[in-house]
Structures are given as structure tokens and as C-alpha cells.
Coordinates of C-alpha atoms and ligand atoms in Angstrom, one line a residue:
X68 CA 29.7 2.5 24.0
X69 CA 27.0 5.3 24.1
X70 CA 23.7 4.6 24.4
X71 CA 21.5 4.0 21.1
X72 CA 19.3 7.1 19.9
X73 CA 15.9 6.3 19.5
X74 CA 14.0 6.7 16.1
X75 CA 10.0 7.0 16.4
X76 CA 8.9 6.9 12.9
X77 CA 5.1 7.4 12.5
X78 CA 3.3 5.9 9.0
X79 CA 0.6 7.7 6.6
X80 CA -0.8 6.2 3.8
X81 CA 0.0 3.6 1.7
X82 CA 1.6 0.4 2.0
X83 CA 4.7 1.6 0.5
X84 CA 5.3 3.5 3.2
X85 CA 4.9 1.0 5.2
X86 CA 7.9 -0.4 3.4
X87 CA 9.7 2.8 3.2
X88 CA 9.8 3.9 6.6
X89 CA 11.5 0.3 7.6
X90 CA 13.8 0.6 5.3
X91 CA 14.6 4.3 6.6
X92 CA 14.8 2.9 9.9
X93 CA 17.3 0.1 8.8
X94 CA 19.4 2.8 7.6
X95 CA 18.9 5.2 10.0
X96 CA 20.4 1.8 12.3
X97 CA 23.6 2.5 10.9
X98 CA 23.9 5.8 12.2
X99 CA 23.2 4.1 15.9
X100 CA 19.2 4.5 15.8
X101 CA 16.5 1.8 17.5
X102 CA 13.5 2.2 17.1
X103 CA 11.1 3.1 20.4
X104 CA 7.2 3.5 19.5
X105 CA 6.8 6.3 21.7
X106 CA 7.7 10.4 20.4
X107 CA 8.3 11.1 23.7
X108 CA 11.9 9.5 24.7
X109 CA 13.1 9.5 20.5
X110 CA 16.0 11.7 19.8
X111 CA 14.5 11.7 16.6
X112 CA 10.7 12.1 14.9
X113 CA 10.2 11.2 11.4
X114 CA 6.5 11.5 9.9
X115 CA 6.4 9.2 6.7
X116 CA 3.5 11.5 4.9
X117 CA 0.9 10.6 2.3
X118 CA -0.6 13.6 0.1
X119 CA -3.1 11.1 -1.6
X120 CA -5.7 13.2 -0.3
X121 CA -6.3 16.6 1.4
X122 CA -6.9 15.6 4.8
X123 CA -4.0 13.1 4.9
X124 CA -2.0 16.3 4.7
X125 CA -3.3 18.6 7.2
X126 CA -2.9 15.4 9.7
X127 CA 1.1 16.1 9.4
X128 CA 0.2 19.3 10.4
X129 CA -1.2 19.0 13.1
X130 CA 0.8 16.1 14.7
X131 CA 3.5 18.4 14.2
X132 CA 2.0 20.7 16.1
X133 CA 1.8 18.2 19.1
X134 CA 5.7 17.8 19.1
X135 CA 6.3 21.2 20.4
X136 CA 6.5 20.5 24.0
X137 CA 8.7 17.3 23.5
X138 CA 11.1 19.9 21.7
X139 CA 11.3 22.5 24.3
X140 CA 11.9 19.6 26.7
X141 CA 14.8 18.2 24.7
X142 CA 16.3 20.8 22.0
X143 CA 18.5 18.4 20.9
X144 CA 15.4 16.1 19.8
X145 CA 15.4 16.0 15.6
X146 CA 12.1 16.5 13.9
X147 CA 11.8 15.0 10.2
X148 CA 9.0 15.1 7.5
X149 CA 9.2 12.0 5.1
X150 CA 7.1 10.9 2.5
X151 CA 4.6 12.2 -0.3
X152 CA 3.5 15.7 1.5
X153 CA 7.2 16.1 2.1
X154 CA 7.8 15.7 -1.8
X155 CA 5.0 17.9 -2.4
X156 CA 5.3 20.9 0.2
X157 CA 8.9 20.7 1.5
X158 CA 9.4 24.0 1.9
X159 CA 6.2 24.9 2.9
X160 CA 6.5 22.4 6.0
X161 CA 9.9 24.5 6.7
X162 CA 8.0 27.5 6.5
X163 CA 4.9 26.8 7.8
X164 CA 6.1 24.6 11.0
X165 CA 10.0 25.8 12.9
X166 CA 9.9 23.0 14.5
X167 CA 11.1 21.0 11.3
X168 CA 15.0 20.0 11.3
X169 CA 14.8 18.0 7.8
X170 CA 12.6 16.9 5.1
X171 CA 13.4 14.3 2.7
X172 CA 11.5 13.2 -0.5
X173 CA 10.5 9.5 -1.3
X174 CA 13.5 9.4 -4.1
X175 CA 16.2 10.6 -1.8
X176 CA 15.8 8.0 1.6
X177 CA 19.8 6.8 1.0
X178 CA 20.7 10.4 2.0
X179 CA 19.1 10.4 5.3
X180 CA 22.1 9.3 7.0
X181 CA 23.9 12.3 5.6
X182 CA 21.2 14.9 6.2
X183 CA 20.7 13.3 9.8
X184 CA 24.6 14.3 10.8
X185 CA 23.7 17.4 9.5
X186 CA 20.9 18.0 10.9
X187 CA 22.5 17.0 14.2
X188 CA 25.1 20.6 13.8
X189 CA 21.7 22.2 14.3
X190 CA 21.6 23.0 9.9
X191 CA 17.9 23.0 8.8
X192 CA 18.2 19.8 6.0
X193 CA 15.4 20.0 2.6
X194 CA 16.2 17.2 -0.1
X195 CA 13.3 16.8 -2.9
X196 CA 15.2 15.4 -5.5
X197 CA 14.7 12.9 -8.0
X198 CA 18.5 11.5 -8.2
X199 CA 19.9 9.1 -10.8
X200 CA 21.6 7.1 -8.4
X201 CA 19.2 3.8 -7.2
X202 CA 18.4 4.6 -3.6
X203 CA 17.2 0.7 -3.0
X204 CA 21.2 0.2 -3.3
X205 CA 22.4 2.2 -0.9
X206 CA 19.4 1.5 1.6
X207 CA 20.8 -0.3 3.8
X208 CA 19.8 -3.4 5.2
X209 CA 20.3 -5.1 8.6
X210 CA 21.0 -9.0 7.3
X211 CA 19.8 -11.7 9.4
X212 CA 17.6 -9.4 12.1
X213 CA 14.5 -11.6 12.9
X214 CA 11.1 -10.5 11.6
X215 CA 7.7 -11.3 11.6
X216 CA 6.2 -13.8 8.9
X217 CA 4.8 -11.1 6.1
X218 CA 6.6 -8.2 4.4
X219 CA 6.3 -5.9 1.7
X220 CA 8.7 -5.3 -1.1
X221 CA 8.9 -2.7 -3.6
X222 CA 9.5 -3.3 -7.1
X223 CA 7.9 -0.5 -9.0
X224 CA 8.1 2.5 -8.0
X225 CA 6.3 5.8 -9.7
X226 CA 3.3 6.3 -12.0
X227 CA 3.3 7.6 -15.7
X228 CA -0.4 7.5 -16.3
X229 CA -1.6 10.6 -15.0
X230 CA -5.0 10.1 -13.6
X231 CA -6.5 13.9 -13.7
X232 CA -7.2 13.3 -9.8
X233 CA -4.0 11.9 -8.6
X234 CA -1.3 13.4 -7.2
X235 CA 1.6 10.0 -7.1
X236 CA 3.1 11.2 -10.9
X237 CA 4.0 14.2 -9.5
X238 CA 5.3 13.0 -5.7
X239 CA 6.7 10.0 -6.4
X240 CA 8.1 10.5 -10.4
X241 CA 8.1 8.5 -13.3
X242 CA 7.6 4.6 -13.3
X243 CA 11.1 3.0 -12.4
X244 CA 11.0 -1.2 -12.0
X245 CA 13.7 -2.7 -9.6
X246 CA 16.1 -5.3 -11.4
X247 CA 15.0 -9.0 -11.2
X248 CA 18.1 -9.7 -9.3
X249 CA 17.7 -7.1 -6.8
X250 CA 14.3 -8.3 -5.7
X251 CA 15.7 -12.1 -5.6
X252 CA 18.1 -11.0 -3.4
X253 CA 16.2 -9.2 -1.1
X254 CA 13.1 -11.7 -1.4
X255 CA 15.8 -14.4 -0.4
X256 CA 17.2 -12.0 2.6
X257 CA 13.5 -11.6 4.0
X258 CA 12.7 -15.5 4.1
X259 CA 16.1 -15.9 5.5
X260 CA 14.8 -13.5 8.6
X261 CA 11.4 -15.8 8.7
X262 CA 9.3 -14.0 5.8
X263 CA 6.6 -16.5 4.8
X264 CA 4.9 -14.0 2.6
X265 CA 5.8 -11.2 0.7
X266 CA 3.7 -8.4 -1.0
X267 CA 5.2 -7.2 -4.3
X268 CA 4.5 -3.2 -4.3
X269 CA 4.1 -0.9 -7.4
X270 CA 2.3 2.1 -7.7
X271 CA 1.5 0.3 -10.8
X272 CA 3.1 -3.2 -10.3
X273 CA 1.4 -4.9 -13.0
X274 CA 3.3 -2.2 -15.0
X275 CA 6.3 -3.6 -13.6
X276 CA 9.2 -4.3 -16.5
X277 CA 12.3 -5.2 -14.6
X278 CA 15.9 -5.7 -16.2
X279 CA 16.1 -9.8 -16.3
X280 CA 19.4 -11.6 -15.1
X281 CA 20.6 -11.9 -18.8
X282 CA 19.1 -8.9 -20.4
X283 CA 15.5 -8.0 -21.5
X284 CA 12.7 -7.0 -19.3
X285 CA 10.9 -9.0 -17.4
X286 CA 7.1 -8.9 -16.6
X287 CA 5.5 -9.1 -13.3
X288 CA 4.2 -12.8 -14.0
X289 CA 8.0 -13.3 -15.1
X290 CA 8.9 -12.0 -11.5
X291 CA 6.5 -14.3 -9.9
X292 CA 7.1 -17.1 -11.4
X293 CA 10.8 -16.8 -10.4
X294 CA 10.0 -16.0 -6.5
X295 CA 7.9 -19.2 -6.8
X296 CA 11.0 -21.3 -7.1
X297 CA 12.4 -19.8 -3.8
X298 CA 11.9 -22.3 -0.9
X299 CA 10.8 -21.0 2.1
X300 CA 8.3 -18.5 0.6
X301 CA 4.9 -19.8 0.6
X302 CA 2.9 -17.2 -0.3
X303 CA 3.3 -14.2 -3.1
X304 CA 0.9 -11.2 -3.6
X305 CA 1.3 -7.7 -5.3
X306 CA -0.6 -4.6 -5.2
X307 CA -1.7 -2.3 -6.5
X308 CA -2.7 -3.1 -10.4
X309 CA -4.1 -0.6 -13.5
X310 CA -7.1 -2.5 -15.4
X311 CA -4.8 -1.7 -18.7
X312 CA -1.7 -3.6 -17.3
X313 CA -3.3 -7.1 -17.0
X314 CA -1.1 -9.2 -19.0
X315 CA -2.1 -12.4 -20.2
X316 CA 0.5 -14.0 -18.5
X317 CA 0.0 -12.8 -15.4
X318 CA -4.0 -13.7 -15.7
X319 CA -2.8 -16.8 -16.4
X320 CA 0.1 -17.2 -13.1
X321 CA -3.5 -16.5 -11.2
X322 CA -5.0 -20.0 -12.7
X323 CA -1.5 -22.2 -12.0
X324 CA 1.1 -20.4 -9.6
X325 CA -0.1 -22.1 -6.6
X326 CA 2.1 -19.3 -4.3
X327 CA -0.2 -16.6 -5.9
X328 CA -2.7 -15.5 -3.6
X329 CA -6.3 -15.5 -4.6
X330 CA -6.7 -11.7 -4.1
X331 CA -6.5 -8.8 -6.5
X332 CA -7.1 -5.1 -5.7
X333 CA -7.9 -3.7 -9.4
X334 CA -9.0 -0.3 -8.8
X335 CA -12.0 1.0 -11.6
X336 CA -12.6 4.1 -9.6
X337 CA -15.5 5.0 -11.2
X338 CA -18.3 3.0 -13.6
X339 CA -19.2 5.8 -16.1
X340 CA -17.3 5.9 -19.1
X341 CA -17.8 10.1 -19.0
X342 CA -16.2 10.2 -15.8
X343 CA -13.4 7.6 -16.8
X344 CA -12.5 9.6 -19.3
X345 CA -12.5 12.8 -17.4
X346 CA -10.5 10.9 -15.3
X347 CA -8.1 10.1 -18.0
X348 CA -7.8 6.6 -16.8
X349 CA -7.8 5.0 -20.5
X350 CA -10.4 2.2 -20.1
X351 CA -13.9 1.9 -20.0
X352 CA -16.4 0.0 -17.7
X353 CA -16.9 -2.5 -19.9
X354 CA -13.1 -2.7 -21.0
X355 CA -12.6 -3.2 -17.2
X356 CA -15.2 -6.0 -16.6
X357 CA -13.8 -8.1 -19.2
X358 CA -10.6 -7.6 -17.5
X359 CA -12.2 -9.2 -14.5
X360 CA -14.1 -11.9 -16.7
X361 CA -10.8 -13.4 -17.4
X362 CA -9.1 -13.3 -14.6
X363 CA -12.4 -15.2 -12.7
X364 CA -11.7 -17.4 -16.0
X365 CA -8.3 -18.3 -15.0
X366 CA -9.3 -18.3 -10.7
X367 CA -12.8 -18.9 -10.0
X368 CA -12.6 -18.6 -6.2
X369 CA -10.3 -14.8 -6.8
X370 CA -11.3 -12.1 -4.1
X371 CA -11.5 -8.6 -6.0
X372 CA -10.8 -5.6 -4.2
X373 CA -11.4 -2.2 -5.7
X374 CA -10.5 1.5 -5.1
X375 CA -13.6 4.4 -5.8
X376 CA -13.8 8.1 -5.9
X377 CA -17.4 9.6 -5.6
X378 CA -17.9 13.3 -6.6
X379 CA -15.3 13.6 -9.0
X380 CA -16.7 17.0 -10.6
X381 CA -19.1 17.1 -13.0
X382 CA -20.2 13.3 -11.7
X383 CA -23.7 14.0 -12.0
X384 CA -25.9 11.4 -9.8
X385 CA -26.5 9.2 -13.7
X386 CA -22.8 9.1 -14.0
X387 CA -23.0 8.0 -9.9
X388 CA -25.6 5.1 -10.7
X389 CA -23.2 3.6 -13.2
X390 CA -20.7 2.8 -10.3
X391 CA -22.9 1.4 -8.3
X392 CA -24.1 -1.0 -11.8
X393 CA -20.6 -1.3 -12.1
X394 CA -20.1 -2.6 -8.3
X395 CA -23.0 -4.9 -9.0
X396 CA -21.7 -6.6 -11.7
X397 CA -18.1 -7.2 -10.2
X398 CA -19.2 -8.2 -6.0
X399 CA -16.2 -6.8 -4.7
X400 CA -14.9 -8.7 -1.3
X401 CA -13.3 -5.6 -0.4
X402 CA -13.3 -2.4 -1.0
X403 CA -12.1 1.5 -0.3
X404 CA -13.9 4.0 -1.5
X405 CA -13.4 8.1 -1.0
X406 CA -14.7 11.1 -1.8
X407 CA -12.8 13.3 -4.3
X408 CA -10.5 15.5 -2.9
X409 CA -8.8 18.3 -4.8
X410 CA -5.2 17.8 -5.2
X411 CA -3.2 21.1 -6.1
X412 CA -1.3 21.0 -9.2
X413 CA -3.7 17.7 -10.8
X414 CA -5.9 18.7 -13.5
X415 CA -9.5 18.0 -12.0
X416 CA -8.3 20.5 -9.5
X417 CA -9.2 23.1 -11.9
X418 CA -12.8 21.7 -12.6
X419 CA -16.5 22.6 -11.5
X420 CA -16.6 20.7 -8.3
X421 CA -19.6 18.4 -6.8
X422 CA -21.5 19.7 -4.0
X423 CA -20.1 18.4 -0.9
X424 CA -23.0 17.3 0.8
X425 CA -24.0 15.1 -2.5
X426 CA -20.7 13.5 -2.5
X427 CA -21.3 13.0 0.9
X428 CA -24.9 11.2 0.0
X429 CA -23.4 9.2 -2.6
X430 CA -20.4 8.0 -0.1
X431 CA -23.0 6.8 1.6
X432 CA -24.7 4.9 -0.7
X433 CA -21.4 3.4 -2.2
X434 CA -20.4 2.1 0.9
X435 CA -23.7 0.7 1.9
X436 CA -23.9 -1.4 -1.3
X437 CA -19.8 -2.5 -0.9
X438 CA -20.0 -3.4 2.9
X439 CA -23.1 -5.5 2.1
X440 CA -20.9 -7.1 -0.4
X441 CA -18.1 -7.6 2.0
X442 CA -20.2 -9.0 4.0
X443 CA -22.1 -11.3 1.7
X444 CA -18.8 -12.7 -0.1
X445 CA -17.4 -13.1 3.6
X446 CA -20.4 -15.2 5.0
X447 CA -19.6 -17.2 1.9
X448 CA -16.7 -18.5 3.2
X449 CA -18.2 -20.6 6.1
X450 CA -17.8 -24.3 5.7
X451 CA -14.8 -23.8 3.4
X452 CA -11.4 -25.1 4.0
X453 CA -8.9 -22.1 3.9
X454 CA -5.5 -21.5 4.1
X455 CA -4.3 -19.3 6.8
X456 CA -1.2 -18.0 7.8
X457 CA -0.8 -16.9 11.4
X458 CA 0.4 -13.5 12.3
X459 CA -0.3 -13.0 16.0
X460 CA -1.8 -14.2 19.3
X461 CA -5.5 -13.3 19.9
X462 CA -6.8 -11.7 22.7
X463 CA -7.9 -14.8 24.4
X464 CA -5.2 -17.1 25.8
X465 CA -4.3 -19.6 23.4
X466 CA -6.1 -18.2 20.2
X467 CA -4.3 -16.8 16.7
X468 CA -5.2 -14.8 14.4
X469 CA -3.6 -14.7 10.7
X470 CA -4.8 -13.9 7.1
X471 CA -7.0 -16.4 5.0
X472 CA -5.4 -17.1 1.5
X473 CA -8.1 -14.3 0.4
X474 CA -6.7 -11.9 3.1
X475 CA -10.0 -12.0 5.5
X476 CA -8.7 -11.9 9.4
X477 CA -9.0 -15.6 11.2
X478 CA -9.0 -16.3 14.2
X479 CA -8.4 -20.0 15.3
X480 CA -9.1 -21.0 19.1
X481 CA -6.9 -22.9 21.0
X482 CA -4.3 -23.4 18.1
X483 CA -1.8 -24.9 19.0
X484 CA 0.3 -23.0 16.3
X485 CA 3.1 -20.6 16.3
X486 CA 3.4 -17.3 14.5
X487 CA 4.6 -17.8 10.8
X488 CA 3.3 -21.5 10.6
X489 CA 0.5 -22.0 7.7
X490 CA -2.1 -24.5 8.0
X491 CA -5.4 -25.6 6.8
X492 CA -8.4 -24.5 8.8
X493 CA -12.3 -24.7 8.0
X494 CA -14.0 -21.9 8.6
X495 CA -16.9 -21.5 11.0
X496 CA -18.0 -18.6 11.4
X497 CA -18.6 -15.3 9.6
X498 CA -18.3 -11.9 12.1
X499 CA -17.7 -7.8 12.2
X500 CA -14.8 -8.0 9.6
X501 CA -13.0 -10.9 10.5
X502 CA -13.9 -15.2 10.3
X503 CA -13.5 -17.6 13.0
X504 CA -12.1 -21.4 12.1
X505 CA -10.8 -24.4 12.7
X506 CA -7.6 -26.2 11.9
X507 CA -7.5 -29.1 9.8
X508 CA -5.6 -32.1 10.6
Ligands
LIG614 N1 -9.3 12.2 -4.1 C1 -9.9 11.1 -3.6 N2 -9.4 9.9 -3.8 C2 -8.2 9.8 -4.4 N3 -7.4 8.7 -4.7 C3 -6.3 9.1 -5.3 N4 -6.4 10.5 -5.5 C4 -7.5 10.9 -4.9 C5 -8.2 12.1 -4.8 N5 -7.6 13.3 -5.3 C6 -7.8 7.3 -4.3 C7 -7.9 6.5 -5.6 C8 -6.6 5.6 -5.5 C9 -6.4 5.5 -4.1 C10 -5.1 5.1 -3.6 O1 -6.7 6.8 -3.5 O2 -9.0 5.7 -5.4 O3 -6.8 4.4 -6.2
LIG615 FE1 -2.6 7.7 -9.4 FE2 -3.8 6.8 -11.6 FE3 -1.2 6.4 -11.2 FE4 -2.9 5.1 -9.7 S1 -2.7 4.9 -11.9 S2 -1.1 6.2 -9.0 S3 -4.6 6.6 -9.4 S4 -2.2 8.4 -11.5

């Protein structure tokens, strides 16, 4: 038997690529690839790209760049771009950078085992299409391989609502849900391999509308409430959610499905209802806070989590004081916030732009407020009992660290726990983005 060729995939962005590029390198298995997490001894490079914002994308270009002596070392080595700049530029990143064997588009991951072979007679390989066919089918899978105790599955995929700043509607299509059956399947197939918690993924997963097992779509609660039955899985959470997409009965799986998480990233990007509207995002400030009113209804103890954009242009610093109201009123427990970047091709692109270094104030000032929130709501949770779900060994001999049931980073001293197992712990101590507790008997 020949030896294996090594895969080094590198991930941008999102947590669907997270998902994406092990799924690619599942597939790419089939074709005789392991994975090694150094470039240098891979016979093959992919870059799994984000193209959220601008400086996400010149990062491919430049880490391309660095590949160039591995290449003249070993010709033979195979240099692919995946992902969201791939979508957007694919034959740019042919033009712009030689070094490039193949690029492949978000919609068209099932082919990589074709383009690979091609790729491998020495034929420069570009695929940016949005096929029919569902490339989650023909992903392939490699059953029964161990893994660790969380994982991400996607179940929506795409965005139809057109956020004048964003660039996913155009990289990654038109909203698509998975089939409920699919997911089962594949939910069933992770806990089998030692998943104890799984991420549902969407673009817009609250949007999500999946074919059910006997006809009819299915909402996300729907979806939830069916991975609730499966035994093994102890803990459910999905990301990320549009303010207009909060269904009643998924507010409501927040209050009794005792598997959901009590954590919910509900991006409001902005708190003036000028800007939202510039921003096409089809709700308001106040339409969005009574969102969040009944969802604290249903969950009292919920962690929010938002996303922000500062500078979007015309934001004038009123419009910028109405986010920071906005933030306020919510006390977010985490938070990411940017500063607008113009996306080619999106319809802000085209607009009177902010100065940068008042953007850059206003940053600032944004994420003084939210890490003093952060911080607040964390402190909070000293002297509560917690659920926590260990990931990995600490530093220290004989510590762990996993993920409270509201996502904070614990770390437990002398546990006397394994990786995957999920106990109760008290916490004790509130520091520099992470908690410190104890178990529970
Ligand atoms: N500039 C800055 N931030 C952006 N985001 C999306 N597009 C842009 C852009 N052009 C942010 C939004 C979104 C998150 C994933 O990235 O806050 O929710
Ligand atoms: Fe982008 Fe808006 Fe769709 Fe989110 S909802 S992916 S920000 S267009």
C-alpha cells in the first residue's frame, strides 16, 4: 500500500467553515488523504476562505504568498482555495496568485474528489457553481471514526435577506434547509463517534424550514425537539438567528427543552432605526427588544450574544448613541462587534462612507461598553451551580476545561473527569474571559 497523502486544510471565518472544511477532509479521505496540521510535509493545501469582510480576504492572499517555497521544494504539492473568497473571486485568485491548482465554491465540496484527480494531471481546476444536486449527499462521511465531544452540523445553508452590507446572499446562494431525516441521520452518526453536543448551523437557522419525514416543513423548534429524543446527545444549540425569524415555538423550546442551551446569538447590528433600515435588515430597535423580552420571558437565566457594525455610512455619531442605548437595554454576555467594511458588489458599497478614524472611535467605545458587560454578566455567575461539559485537559496536571451550559470557558482543578463527561460544578471564580469551578457531587 502507498503511503497516505497529507491534507493541511487551514480555516477562516465562520463556524461553517469549521464544519465544511471537515467534511472536505472526510471526503478528501476517500481519495487516500490524512490530515497533518503542518503546510510543510501536505501533498496538499486547501485555504477554507471567508469574504465577510475585507481583511479576511487579503489574509488568503498573503498566506498564499508564504506557500511558494514549499512549492518549489515539492512541485507535485497541490494548492486549493475553498470557501467564501473562493466563491467570490475564483478567477481572480487564478490570476492574481500561479501558485493556485484549484478553487472550489461552498456549493460544489462533493466534486473535490474529482477536481483533486485532476488537478493531480497538472490541469488548473475552477468550480463556482451553484449545482442542483445536494452536495451534503455525496459528502462523504467516515462512519464510526472517533471524535471529540462537540460538533457542528449544518442545516441551513444560504441567506435570502439581503442585508445592504453583506456579502453571504451572494457567496453562499439562496436559503436551502437540509431534510429532517438527513440531519437525524447524521446527528445519530456523530453521537455514535462520542458527540455529546451539537451546534445546529444556518446562515439563518431560525429560518430553517426542512422537508419533515412525512411531508411538510418543519421548523427549527420542530428540529429540536426531535434531536431531543436522541439518547446520547445531551446538549443542542444553533447559531446564527435573524430577529425576524423567532418563532413562537422555538421561544417557547427555550423555556422547556431541557437539551437547549441557554445561549442565543441574535445579531441587531445596529440600534438606530435609520441605519436599520439603510441596512435593509427589516426590523426595528424596538421590534428587536421585544424579541428579546420574550425570549428572557420563556428563559430567564438566557445568555444573549450579539453581532455589531459601527460606521456603516451615513451612521452619524446620534445614530451611533442609539447602539450603544440599544446595548444597554439588552446586557449582552457576549458579543462581536466590527467596523463596516465595504464589500464589492453589496449595496452600501456604493454609499458615502464614515470617516475611518471615527469608526475607529466609536469601535472603541462599543467595545468598552460590551466587554464591561461581558465581564459584569460573567462575574455574575460566581456561586452558581453550572453545567459544564469538558472538552480538554488544562494546562496544569490534572485540571479540565470545558463549556458552561451558557458557553463561558471552565476550568475545574483536579477533576477527576474525562473529556466528553458532563457534570455539575459551582463556580468560584470569575477571570480574563474564562470561570474557574468546582464539581458537584
Ligand atoms: N462589514 C463589517 N461587518 C460585517 N458583517 C457582515 N458583513 C460585514 C461588513 N461588510 C458582520 C455582521 C455579521 C457578522 C457575521 O459579520 O455583524 O452578523
Ligand atoms: Fe448577511 Fe443579513 Fe443574511 Fe446575516 S441575515 S447572512 S447579515 S444578509
Amino acid at each position: 500500500m502507498s503511503a497516505p497523502k497529507k491534507l493541511y486544510i487551514k480555516t477562516y471565518g465562520c463556524q461553517m467553515n469549521v464544519y465544511d472544511s471537515e467534511r472536505m477532509a472526510e471526503t478528501l479521505g476517500g481519495q487516500g488523504y490524512v490530515e497533518t496540521k503542518s503546510p510543510d510535509d501536505a501533498d496538499m493545501i486547501l485555504l477554507n476562505t471567508c469574504h465577510i469582510r475585507e481583511k479576511a480576504a487579503e489574509k488568503v492572499y498573503s498566506e498564499l504568498g508564504r506557500f511558494k517555497g514549499l512549492k518549489a521544494d515539492k512541485p507535485d504539492l497541490k494548492i486549493g482555495v475553498a470557501g467564501c473568497v473562493a466563491q467570490a473571486e475564483g478567477e481572480e485568485i487564478m490570476r492574481r496568485q500561479p501558485l493556485v491548482d484549484l478553487v472550489v465554491g461552498p456549493q460544489s465540496y462533493h466534486r473535490l474528489p474529482e477536481m483533486e484527480a485532476k488537478a493531480g494531471q497538472g490541469e488548473k481546476v475552477l468550480d463556482t457553481d451553484f449545482p442542483e444536486e445536494d452536495k451534503f449527499e455525496k459528502l462523504k462521511r467516515r462512519p464510526k471514526a472517533k471524535r471529540g465531544p462537540t460538533a457542528f452540523l449544518t442545516v441551513q445553508e444560504g441567506c435570502d435577506k439581503f442585508c445592504a452590507f453583506c456579502v453571504v446572499p451572494y457567496t453562499r446562494g439562496a436559503e436551502v434547509s437540509r431534510p429532517v431525516d438527513r440531519i437525524l441521520t447524521e446527528a445519530r452518526d456523530l453521537v455514535e463517534r462520542g458527540v455529546r453536543e451539537i451546534t445546529l448551523l444556518g446562515q439563518n437557522v431560525n429560518a430553517y424550514h426542512g422537508g419533515g419525514p412525512s411531508g411538510g416543513d418543519w421548523s427549527l423548534a420542530q428540529l429540536i425537539w426531535e434531536l431531543d429524543k436522541v439518547d446520547g446527545l445531551e446538549r443542542i444549540r444553533f447559531t446564527t438567528s435573524h430577529p425576524n425569524d423567532m418563532q413562537d415555538d422555538l421561544i417557547e423550546a427555550h423555556g422547556s427543552c431541557k437539551k437547549l442551551m441557554p445561549y442565543l446569538h441574535l445579531p441587531v447590528q445596529a440600534g438606530s432605526d435609520r441605519i436599520l433600515k439603510r441596512m435593509n435588515r427589516s426590523h426595528t430597535a424596538e421590534s428587536y427588544l421585544r424579541v428579546i423580552e420574550r425570549i428572557r420571558a420563556a428563559r430567564p437565566d438566557i445568555l444573549i450574544s450579539g453581532d455589531f457594525i459601527v460606521g456603516f455610512p451615513e451612521e452619524t455619531e446620534e445614530d451611533f448613541q442609539a447602539t450603544l442605548d440599544l446595548i444597554e437595554e439588552v446586557k449582552y454576555g457576549t458579543a462581536y462587534s466590527f467596523k463596516y467594511s465595504t464589500r464589492p458588489g453589496t449595496p452600501a458599497a456604493e454609499r458615502p462612507q464614515v470617516d475611518v478614524a471615527e469608526a475607529d472611535d466609536r469601535l472603541q467605545r462599543l467595545q468598552a461598553l460590551l466587554t464591561q458587560q461581558q465581564k459584569e454578566i460573567q462575574d455574575s455567575m460566581v456561586g452558581r451551580e453550572v453545567g459544564v461539559l469538558f472538552e480538554r485537559a488544562g494546562r496544569k496536571p490534572g485540571q479540565m476545561v470545558g463549556k458552561s451550559d451558557y458557553l463561558h470557558s471552565v476550568h475545574v482543578e483536579d477533576c477527576g473527569r474525562e473529556i466528553g463527561d458532563l457534570a455539575r460544578v459551582r463556580i468560584v471564580e470569575s477571570r480574563t474571559n474564562s470561570l474557574a469551578g468546582e464539581l458537584i457531587d
